[in-house]
Coordinates of C-alpha atoms and ligand atoms in Angstrom, one line a residue:
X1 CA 12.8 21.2 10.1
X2 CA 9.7 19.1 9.3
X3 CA 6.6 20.4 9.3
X4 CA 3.4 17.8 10.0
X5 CA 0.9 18.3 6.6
X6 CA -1.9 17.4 8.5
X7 CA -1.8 20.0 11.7
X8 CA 1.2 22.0 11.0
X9 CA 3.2 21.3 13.9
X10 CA 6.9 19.8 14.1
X11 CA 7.6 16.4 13.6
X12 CA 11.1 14.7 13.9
X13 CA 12.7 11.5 12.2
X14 CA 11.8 8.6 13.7
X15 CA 13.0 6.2 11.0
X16 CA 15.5 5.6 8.1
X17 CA 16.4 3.6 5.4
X18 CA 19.3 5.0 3.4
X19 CA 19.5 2.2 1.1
X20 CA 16.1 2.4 -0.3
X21 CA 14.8 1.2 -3.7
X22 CA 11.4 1.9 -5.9
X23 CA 10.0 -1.0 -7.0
X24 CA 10.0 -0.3 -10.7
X25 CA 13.7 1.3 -11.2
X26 CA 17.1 0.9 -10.1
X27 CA 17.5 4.4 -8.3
X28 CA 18.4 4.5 -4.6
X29 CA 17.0 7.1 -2.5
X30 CA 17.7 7.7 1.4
X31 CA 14.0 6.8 3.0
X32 CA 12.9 8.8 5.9
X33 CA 9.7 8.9 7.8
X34 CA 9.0 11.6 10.5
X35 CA 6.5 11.8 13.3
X36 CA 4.6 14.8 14.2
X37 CA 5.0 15.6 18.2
X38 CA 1.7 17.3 18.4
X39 CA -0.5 14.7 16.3
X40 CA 1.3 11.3 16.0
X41 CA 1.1 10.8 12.1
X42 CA 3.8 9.9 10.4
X43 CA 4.9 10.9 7.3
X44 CA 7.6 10.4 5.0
X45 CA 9.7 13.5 5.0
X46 CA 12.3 12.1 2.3
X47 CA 8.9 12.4 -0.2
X48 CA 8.9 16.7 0.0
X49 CA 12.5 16.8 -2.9
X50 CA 12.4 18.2 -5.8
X51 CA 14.2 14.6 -7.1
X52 CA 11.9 12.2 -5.6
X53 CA 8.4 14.1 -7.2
X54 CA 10.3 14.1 -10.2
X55 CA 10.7 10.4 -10.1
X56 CA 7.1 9.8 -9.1
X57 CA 5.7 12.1 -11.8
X58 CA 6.6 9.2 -14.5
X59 CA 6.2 6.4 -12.1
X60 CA 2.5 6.5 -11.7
X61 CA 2.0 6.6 -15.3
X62 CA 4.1 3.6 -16.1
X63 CA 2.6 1.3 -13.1
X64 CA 2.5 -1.9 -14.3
X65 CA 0.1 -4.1 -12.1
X66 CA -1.5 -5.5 -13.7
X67 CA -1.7 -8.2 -16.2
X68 CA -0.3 -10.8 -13.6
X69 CA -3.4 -11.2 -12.0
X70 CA -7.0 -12.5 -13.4
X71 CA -9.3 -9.7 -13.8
X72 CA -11.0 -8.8 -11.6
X73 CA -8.3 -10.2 -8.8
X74 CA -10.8 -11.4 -6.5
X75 CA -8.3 -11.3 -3.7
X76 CA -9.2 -11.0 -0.2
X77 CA -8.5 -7.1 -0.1
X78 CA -11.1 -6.3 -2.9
X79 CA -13.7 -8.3 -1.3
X80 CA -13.0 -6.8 1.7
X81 CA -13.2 -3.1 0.3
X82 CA -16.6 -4.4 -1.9
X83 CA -18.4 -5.8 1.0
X84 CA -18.3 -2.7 3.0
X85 CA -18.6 -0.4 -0.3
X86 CA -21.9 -2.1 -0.9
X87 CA -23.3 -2.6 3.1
X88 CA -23.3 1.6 2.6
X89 CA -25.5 1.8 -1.0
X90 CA -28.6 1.9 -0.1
X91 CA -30.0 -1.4 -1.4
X92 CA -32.5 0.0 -4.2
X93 CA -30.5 3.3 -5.9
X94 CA -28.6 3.3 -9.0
X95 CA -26.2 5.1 -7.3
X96 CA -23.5 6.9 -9.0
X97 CA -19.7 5.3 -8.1
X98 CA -16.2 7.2 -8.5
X99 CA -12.9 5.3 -7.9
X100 CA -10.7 7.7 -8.0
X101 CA -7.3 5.8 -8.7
X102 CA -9.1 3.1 -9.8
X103 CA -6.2 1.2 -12.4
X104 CA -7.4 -1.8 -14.5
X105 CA -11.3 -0.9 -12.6
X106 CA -10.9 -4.3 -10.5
X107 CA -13.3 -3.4 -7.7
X108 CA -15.8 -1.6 -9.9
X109 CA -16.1 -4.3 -12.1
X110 CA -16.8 -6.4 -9.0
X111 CA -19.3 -3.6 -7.9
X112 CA -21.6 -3.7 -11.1
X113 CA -21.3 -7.4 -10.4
X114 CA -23.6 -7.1 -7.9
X115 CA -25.4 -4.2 -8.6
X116 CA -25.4 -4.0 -12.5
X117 CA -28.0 -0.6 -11.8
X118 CA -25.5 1.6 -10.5
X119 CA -23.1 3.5 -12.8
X120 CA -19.5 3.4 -12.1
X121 CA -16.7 5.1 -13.1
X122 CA -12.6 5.4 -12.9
X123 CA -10.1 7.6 -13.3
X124 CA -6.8 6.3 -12.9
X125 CA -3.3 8.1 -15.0
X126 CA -1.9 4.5 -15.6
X127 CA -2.7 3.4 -19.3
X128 CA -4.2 0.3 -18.7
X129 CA -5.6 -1.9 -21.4
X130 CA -9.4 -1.2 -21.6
X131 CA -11.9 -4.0 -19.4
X132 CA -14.9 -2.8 -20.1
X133 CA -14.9 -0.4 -17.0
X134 CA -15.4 3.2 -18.5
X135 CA -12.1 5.1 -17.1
X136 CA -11.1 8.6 -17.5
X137 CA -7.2 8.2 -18.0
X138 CA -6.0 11.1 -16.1
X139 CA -5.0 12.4 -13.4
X140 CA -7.8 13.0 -11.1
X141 CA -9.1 16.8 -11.0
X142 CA -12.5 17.7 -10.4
X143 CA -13.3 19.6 -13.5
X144 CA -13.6 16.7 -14.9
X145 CA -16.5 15.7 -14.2
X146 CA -20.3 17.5 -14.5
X147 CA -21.7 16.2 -12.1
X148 CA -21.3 14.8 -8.5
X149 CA -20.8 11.4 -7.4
X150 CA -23.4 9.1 -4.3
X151 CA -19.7 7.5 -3.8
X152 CA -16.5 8.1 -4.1
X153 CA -14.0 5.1 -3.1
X154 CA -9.9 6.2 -2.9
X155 CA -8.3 2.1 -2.1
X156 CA -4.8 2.7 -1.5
X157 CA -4.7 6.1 -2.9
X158 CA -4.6 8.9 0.3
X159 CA -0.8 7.5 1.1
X160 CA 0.5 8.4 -1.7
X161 CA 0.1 12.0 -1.6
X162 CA 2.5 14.6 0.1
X163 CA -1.0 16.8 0.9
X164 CA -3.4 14.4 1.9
X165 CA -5.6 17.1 3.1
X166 CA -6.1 18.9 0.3
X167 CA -6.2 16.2 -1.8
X168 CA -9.2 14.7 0.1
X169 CA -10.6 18.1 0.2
X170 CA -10.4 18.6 -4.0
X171 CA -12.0 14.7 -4.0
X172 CA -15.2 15.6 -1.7
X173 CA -15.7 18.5 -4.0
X174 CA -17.1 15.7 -6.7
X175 CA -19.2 14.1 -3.7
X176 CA -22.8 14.7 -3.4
X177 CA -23.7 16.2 -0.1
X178 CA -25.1 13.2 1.2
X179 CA -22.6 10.8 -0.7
X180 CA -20.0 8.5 1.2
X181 CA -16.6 8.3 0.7
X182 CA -15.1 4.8 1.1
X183 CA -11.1 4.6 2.0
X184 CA -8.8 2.3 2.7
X185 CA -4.9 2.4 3.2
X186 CA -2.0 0.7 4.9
X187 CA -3.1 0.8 8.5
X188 CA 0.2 2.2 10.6
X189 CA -1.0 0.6 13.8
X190 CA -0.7 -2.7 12.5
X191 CA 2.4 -2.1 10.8
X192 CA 4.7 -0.9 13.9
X193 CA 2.4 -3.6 16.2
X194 CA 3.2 -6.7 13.3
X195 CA 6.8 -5.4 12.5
X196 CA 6.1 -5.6 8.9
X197 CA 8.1 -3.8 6.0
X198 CA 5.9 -0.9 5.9
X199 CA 7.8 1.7 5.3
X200 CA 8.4 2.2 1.3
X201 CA 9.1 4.7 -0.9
X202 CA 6.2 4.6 -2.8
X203 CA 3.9 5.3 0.3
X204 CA 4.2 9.1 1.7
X205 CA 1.5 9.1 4.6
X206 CA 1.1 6.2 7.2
X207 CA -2.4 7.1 8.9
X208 CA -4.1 4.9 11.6
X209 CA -8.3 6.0 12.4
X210 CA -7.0 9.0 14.6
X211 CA -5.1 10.5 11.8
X212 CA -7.2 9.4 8.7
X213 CA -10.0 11.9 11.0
X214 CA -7.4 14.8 11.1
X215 CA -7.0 14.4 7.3
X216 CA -10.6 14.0 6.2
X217 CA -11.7 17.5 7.5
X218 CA -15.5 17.8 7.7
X219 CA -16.1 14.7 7.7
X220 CA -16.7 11.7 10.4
X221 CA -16.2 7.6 9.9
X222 CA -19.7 6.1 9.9
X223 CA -18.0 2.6 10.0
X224 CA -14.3 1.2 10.3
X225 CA -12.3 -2.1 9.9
X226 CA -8.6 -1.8 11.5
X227 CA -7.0 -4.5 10.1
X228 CA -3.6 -4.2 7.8
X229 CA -5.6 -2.4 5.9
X230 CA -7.3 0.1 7.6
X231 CA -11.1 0.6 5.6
X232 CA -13.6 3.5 6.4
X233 CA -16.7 4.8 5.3
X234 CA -16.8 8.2 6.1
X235 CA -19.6 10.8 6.1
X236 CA -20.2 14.8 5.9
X237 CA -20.3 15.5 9.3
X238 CA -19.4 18.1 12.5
X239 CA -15.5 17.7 12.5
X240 CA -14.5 16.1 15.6
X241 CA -11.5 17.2 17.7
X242 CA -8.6 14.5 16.8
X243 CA -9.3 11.9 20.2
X244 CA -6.3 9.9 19.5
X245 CA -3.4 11.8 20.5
X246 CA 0.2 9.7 20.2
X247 CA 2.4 9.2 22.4
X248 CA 5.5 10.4 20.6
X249 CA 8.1 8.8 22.3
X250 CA 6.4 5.2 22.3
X251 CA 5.8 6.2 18.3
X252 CA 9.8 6.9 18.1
X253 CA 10.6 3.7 19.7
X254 CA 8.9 1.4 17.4
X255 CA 9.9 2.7 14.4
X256 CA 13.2 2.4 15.9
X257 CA 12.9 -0.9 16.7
X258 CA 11.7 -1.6 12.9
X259 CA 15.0 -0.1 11.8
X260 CA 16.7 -1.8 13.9
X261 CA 14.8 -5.3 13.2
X262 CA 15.4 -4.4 9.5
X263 CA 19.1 -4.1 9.6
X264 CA 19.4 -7.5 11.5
X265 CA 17.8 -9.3 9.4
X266 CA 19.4 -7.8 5.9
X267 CA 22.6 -8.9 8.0
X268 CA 21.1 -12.5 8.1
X269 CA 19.9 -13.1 4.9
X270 CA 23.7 -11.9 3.7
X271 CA 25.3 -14.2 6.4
X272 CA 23.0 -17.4 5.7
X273 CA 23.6 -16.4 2.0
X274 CA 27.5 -16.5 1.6
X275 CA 27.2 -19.6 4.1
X276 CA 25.3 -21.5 0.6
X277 CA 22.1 -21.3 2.0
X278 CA 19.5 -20.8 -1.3
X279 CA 17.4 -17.9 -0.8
X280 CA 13.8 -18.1 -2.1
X281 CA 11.8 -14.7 -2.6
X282 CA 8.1 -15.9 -2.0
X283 CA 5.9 -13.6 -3.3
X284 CA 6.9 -12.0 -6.9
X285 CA 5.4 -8.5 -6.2
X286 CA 5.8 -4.9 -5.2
X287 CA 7.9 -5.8 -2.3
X288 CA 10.1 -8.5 -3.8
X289 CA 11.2 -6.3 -6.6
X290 CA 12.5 -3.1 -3.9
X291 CA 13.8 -6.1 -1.7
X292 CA 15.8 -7.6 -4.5
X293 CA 16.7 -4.8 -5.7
X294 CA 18.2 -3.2 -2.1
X295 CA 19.4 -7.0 -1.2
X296 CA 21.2 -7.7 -4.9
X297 CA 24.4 -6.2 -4.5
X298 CA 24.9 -7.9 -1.0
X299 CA 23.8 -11.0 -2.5
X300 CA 26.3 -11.2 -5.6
X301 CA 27.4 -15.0 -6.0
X302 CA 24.7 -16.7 -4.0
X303 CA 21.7 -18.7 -5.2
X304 CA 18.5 -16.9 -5.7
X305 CA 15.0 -18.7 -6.8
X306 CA 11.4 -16.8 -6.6
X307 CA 8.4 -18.4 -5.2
X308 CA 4.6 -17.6 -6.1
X309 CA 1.5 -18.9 -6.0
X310 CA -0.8 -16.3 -6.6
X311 CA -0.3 -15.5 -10.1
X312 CA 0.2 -17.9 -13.3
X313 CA 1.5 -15.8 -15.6
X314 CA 5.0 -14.2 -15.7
X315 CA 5.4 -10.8 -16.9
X316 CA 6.5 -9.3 -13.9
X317 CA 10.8 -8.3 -13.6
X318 CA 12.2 -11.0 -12.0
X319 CA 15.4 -10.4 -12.4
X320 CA 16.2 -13.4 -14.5
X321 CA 15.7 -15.2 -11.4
X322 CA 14.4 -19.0 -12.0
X323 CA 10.7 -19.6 -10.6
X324 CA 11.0 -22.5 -7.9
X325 CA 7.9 -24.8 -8.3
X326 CA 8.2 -26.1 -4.6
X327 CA 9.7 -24.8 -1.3
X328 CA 12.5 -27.2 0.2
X329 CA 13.8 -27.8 3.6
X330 CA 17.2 -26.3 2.4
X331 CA 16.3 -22.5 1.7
X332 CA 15.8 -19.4 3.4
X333 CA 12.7 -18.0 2.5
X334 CA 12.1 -14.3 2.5
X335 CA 8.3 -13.5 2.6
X336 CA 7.6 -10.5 0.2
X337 CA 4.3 -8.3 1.3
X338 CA 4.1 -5.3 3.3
X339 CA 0.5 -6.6 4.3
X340 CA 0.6 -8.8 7.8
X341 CA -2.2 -10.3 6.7
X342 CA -0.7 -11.6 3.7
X343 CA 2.5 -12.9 5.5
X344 CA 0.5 -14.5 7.6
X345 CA -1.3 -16.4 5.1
X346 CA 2.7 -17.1 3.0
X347 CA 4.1 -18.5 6.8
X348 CA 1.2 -20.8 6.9
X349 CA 1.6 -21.8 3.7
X350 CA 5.4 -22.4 4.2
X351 CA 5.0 -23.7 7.4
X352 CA 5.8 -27.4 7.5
X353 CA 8.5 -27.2 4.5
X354 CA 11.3 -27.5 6.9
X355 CA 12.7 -23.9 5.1
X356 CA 13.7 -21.1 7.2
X357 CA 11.3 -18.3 6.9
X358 CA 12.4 -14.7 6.8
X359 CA 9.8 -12.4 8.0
X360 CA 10.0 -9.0 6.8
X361 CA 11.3 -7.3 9.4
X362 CA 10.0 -9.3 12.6
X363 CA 12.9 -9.9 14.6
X364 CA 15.1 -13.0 14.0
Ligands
ZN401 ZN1 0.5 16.7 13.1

């Protein structure tokens, strides 16, 4: 049975992908994500074995992001997560800044940018080359640090951890009473409204405002954005009784009709495939690598190509696959983010070509 971590009630599978791959290794592991009845959050229940921990305790520490991207990657996400970082400091404070999970120290680096008086610091376990961001590389424990922290930011962090609750509560140990804490993860909501590949093996909560509350105990959001990401400033504050109650049943029907959209359209990217179609991966990231590597085996023989735009250099995996400078009316493109924002911005882009656009997992 499947216990919720954040209230402790049941929860039941809603979802599964048995065919799942990490994005960094060639090891398969049955995906499945639960929803509590009593709460609505949704968690992945496949992440609580003894063999997927034991993958994830190496994986974090070889996470190669990292040195496709200009630093800092001013992408839309990190501006995003910096504007509403710095519309919380109060404008004349040297405040004191803690990412926790903070990897090459993009978005601090971007913080002292615009406010060289405040002192900022990382701690990430990935051994990232050294950009002049001062970075304890470890994995985040509060006796580390002496003293407490005006902010501490977690970007993408809370979803990876199997007790979000008590790691939230070991994080606001390090916060000074008045201090913020800025978050931000893959908003839930927008990934079962959008129909996007959200589900991955690499993330083990999926939280939308409601939930993000329940995990967050003692605390209250001062300020939210809901978009694919979901971004909140929260603050010490009377702990409000969760007001967003699922529906469970609705919950269990759209991840069930994400499962089934998923299955479809891995059927027609192998159908158009063995028919010659060329099939372009646009977007040489996170998501193309699990894709390729789930999709691989079913597309033995055809003709495979990645497309990206986004970064110049090329030291990601790509499978030997050859980089295609140009989309053309003869492919099937398959759009690689988990991030509907992003997709958007790739079908827009693609738009026009005369390809036919695969849209992870929005039905055919
Ligand atoms: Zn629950």
């Amino acid at each position: 049975m499947n216990i919720c971590p954040l209230c402790g009630n049941r929860a039941r599978p809603v979802y599964v992908n048995p065919e799942a791959y990490f994005a960094d290794r060639d090891l398969r592991l049955g995906l499945e994500v639960a929803a509590c009845a009593a709460c609505g959050f949704l968690f992945q229940s496949s992440a609580f074995s003894d063999q997927y921990q034991e993958v994830m305790k190496t994986a974090y520490q070889t996470y190669y992001d990292r040195d496709i991207f200009a630093f800092p990657r001013r992408d839309r996400e990190n501006k995003k997560a910096l504007d509403m970082v710095l519309r919380h400091l109060p404008a004349d404070s040297a405040a004191s800044v803690l990412e926790v999970g903070s990897n090459r120290g993009d978005l601090l680096y971007m913080l002292k940018e615009q406010r060289p008086e405040c002192n900022v610091l990382g701690v990430d376990p990935g051994q990232s080359d050294d950009r002049g961001v001062p970075t304890i590389r470890r994995c985040f424990s509060p006796d580390l640090f002496a003293s407490r922290f005006d902010v501490v930011i977690l970007k993408h962090i809370l979803e990876h951890f199997t007790d979000p609750k008590g790691f939230a509560a070991q994080v606001s140990t390090v916060l000074k009473e008045d201090g913020f804490l800025y978050l931000d993860v893959p908003n839930v909501d927008w990934i079962l409204k959008e129909q996007t590949e959200g589900f991955v093996l690499h993330h083990i909560g999926y939280f939308n405002l409601g939930t993000l509350c329940l995990a967050l105990e003692g605390f209250e959001p001062v300020a939210a954005q809901e978009e694919a990401s979901l971004r909140a400033v929260f603050r010490r504050g009377r702990t409000k009784a969760p007001a967003l109650r699922q529906d469970f049943s609705s919950l269990a029907e759209s991840c069930k009709k994400l499962e089934h959209s998923r299955r479809e359209l891995v059927g027609h990217i192998k159908r158009r495939a063995l028919e010659g179609k060329k099939v372009v991966f646009y977007g040489a990231y996170t998501i193309f690598r699990l894709l390729y590597r789930e999709l691989k085996a079913q597309l033995a023989g055809a003709v495979c190509h990645y497309f990206d735009d986004s970064f110049s250099q090329e030291r990601e995996p790509v499978f030997g696959l050859p980089r295609q400078g140009r989309i053309d009316r003869g492919s099937l493109v398959v759009l690689c983010s988990n991030n509907s924002q992003t997709l958007d911005a790739m079908e827009q882009r693609v738009s026009g070509t005369g390809a036919e656009v695969v849209r992870p997992w929005r039905g055919a």
